[in-house]
Amino acid sequence: GINAEYMGKQASTLFDYEGVRRCIRHLTEKLGLTVVGVTFENYRAQDADRGEVTSVPDDIARMCQSIELAPRVTGAKHQRADDEMTIKCAYRRNCRLLDNNNYPAWKDAMHDEVVREWLQKNQDRLQMRYYFDSSLGCFDTLDGNAWKPPPAAPARHQ
């Protein structure tokens, strides 16, 4: 799953979906991955020439296997519903996740014990980090210098 909330966001500007396009192209075309997007429903963002939008642009949705929309729920315990969904989507698909968030609270306080243990054991192997080269407009992953491919994936978790 990709948590795209911060992708393409620069200081004092609205998030722009162009960063998501570059990310998905990199993941699908260069790395051969399938993408499941996770974002808040009615997320307010910029989309290049279209201006402000409140839904995932159609071209981005077509590049993804699916787009999962986190509900806008209230209350302190639900402030990061998109993070929880990103983790649970990755767990259920037993796949990699792309986010620069370290998920410290989720590793300690995820209510689903099985998902919490999965995150604790697998985050270092399965979580991908990324950056944008602001002067060139390029997206790339931060692969580190000790990465090893994950073992063969067992069946998906239901």
GROMACS .gro file of C-alpha atoms in nm:
model
  158
    1GLY     CA    1   0.000   0.000   0.000
    2ILE     CA    2   0.108   0.355  -0.057
    3ASN     CA    3   0.019   0.625   0.188
    4ALA     CA    4   0.026   0.920  -0.045
    5GLU     CA    5  -0.075   1.197   0.192
    6TYR     CA    6   0.266   1.366   0.196
    7MET     CA    7   0.385   1.271  -0.150
    8GLY     CA    8   0.451   1.582  -0.357
    9LYS     CA    9   0.387   1.816  -0.064
   10GLN     CA   10   0.627   2.102  -0.017
   11ALA     CA   11   0.640   2.345   0.273
   12SER     CA   12   0.344   2.586   0.274
   13THR     CA   13   0.185   2.440  -0.039
   14LEU     CA   14  -0.104   2.201  -0.095
   15PHE     CA   15  -0.024   1.843  -0.176
   16ASP     CA   16  -0.003   1.792  -0.555
   17TYR     CA   17  -0.103   1.468  -0.726
   18GLU     CA   18   0.182   1.503  -0.977
   19GLY     CA   19   0.412   1.350  -0.715
   20VAL     CA   20   0.181   1.049  -0.689
   21ARG     CA   21   0.190   1.004  -1.068
   22ARG     CA   22   0.571   1.003  -1.065
   23CYS     CA   23   0.574   0.761  -0.773
   24ILE     CA   24   0.331   0.515  -0.933
   25ARG     CA   25   0.513   0.523  -1.266
   26HIS     CA   26   0.840   0.446  -1.087
   27LEU     CA   27   0.687   0.162  -0.887
   28THR     CA   28   0.501   0.004  -1.178
   29GLU     CA   29   0.730   0.072  -1.474
   30LYS     CA   30   1.076   0.056  -1.314
   31LEU     CA   31   1.015  -0.185  -1.027
   32GLY     CA   32   0.732  -0.390  -1.177
   33LEU     CA   33   0.512  -0.357  -0.868
   34THR     CA   34   0.135  -0.342  -0.838
   35VAL     CA   35   0.003  -0.041  -0.647
   36VAL     CA   36  -0.279  -0.015  -0.396
   37GLY     CA   37  -0.328   0.349  -0.295
   38VAL     CA   38  -0.449   0.463   0.046
   39THR     CA   39  -0.570   0.816   0.113
   40PHE     CA   40  -0.839   0.999   0.303
   41GLU     CA   41  -1.179   1.030   0.138
   42ASN     CA   42  -1.244   1.382   0.007
   43TYR     CA   43  -0.874   1.466   0.042
   44ARG     CA   44  -0.815   1.826  -0.069
   45ALA     CA   45  -0.516   1.859  -0.302
   46GLN     CA   46  -0.380   2.021  -0.617
   47ASP     CA   47  -0.377   1.843  -0.950
   48ALA     CA   48  -0.143   2.021  -1.189
   49ASP     CA   49  -0.357   2.213  -1.439
   50ARG     CA   50  -0.693   2.113  -1.288
   51GLY     CA   51  -0.642   2.312  -0.970
   52GLU     CA   52  -0.786   2.197  -0.640
   53VAL     CA   53  -0.956   1.856  -0.634
   54THR     CA   54  -1.119   1.645  -0.362
   55SER     CA   55  -1.094   1.301  -0.522
   56VAL     CA   56  -0.815   1.088  -0.665
   57PRO     CA   57  -0.770   1.182  -1.034
   58ASP     CA   58  -0.897   0.917  -1.277
   59ASP     CA   59  -0.559   0.860  -1.444
   60ILE     CA   60  -0.403   0.780  -1.106
   61ALA     CA   61  -0.688   0.547  -1.011
   62ARG     CA   62  -0.638   0.360  -1.341
   63MET     CA   63  -0.267   0.309  -1.264
   64CYS     CA   64  -0.355   0.140  -0.933
   65GLN     CA   65  -0.501  -0.200  -0.860
   66SER     CA   66  -0.731  -0.016  -0.621
   67ILE     CA   67  -0.763   0.303  -0.420
   68GLU     CA   68  -0.868   0.253  -0.059
   69LEU     CA   69  -1.030   0.558   0.100
   70ALA     CA   70  -0.983   0.611   0.472
   71PRO     CA   71  -1.297   0.749   0.634
   72ARG     CA   72  -1.288   1.090   0.796
   73VAL     CA   73  -1.366   0.972   1.148
   74THR     CA   74  -1.346   1.200   1.450
   75GLY     CA   75  -1.174   1.156   1.783
   76ALA     CA   76  -0.813   1.147   1.895
   77LYS     CA   77  -0.778   0.771   1.850
   78HIS     CA   78  -0.871   0.796   1.480
   79GLN     CA   79  -0.652   1.090   1.371
   80ARG     CA   80  -0.430   0.864   1.160
   81ALA     CA   81  -0.688   0.633   1.004
   82ASP     CA   82  -0.491   0.645   0.677
   83ASP     CA   83  -0.181   0.504   0.850
   84GLU     CA   84  -0.383   0.225   1.009
   85MET     CA   85  -0.539   0.141   0.673
   86THR     CA   86  -0.199   0.145   0.500
   87ILE     CA   87  -0.061  -0.103   0.752
   88LYS     CA   88  -0.369  -0.327   0.742
   89CYS     CA   89  -0.384  -0.323   0.362
   90ALA     CA   90  -0.018  -0.431   0.347
   91TYR     CA   91  -0.078  -0.700   0.611
   92ARG     CA   92  -0.382  -0.846   0.435
   93ARG     CA   93  -0.198  -0.856   0.102
   94ASN     CA   94   0.131  -0.954   0.267
   95CYS     CA   95   0.302  -0.693   0.056
   96ARG     CA   96   0.543  -0.402   0.080
   97LEU     CA   97   0.429  -0.061   0.195
   98LEU     CA   98   0.558   0.279   0.087
   99ASP     CA   99   0.559   0.553   0.350
  100ASN     CA  100   0.821   0.768   0.519
  101ASN     CA  101   0.632   0.741   0.848
  102ASN     CA  102   0.809   0.519   1.103
  103TYR     CA  103   0.476   0.417   1.265
  104PRO     CA  104   0.613   0.425   1.623
  105ALA     CA  105   0.268   0.444   1.783
  106TRP     CA  106   0.130   0.165   1.564
  107LYS     CA  107   0.412  -0.073   1.657
  108ASP     CA  108   0.313  -0.032   2.022
  109ALA     CA  109  -0.059   0.041   2.017
  110MET     CA  110  -0.220  -0.129   1.716
  111HIS     CA  111  -0.529  -0.291   1.866
  112ASP     CA  112  -0.515  -0.595   1.637
  113GLU     CA  113  -0.240  -0.798   1.802
  114VAL     CA  114  -0.168  -1.010   1.494
  115VAL     CA  115  -0.125  -0.704   1.270
  116ARG     CA  116   0.087  -0.532   1.538
  117GLU     CA  117   0.319  -0.834   1.562
  118TRP     CA  118   0.340  -0.854   1.180
  119LEU     CA  119   0.442  -0.486   1.166
  120GLN     CA  120   0.698  -0.527   1.444
  121LYS     CA  121   0.857  -0.830   1.275
  122ASN     CA  122   0.839  -0.716   0.913
  123GLN     CA  123   0.852  -0.337   0.895
  124ASP     CA  124   1.227  -0.320   0.829
  125ARG     CA  125   1.203  -0.569   0.541
  126LEU     CA  126   0.876  -0.459   0.384
  127GLN     CA  127   0.857  -0.082   0.427
  128MET     CA  128   0.991   0.122   0.138
  129ARG     CA  129   1.104   0.484   0.189
  130TYR     CA  130   1.119   0.748  -0.081
  131TYR     CA  131   1.232   1.096  -0.178
  132PHE     CA  132   1.181   1.354  -0.448
  133ASP     CA  133   1.476   1.529  -0.608
  134SER     CA  134   1.327   1.878  -0.602
  135SER     CA  135   1.564   2.028  -0.857
  136LEU     CA  136   1.501   1.751  -1.114
  137GLY     CA  137   1.146   1.654  -1.020
  138CYS     CA  138   1.240   1.286  -0.990
  139PHE     CA  139   1.092   1.028  -0.755
  140ASP     CA  140   1.303   0.742  -0.624
  141THR     CA  141   1.302   0.489  -0.344
  142LEU     CA  142   1.556   0.482  -0.063
  143ASP     CA  143   1.672   0.123  -0.073
  144GLY     CA  144   1.944   0.133   0.193
  145ASN     CA  145   2.262  -0.067   0.184
  146ALA     CA  146   2.152  -0.381   0.368
  147TRP     CA  147   1.829  -0.469   0.187
  148LYS     CA  148   1.754  -0.832   0.124
  149PRO     CA  149   1.453  -0.951  -0.073
  150PRO     CA  150   1.171  -1.071   0.150
  151PRO     CA  151   1.123  -1.447   0.166
  152ALA     CA  152   0.858  -1.607  -0.050
  153ALA     CA  153   0.525  -1.468   0.056
  154PRO     CA  154   0.278  -1.694   0.230
  155ALA     CA  155  -0.090  -1.674   0.146
  156ARG     CA  156  -0.271  -1.347   0.201
  157HIS     CA  157  -0.419  -1.273   0.542
  158GLN     CA  158  -0.796  -1.244   0.558
   0.00000   0.00000   0.00000
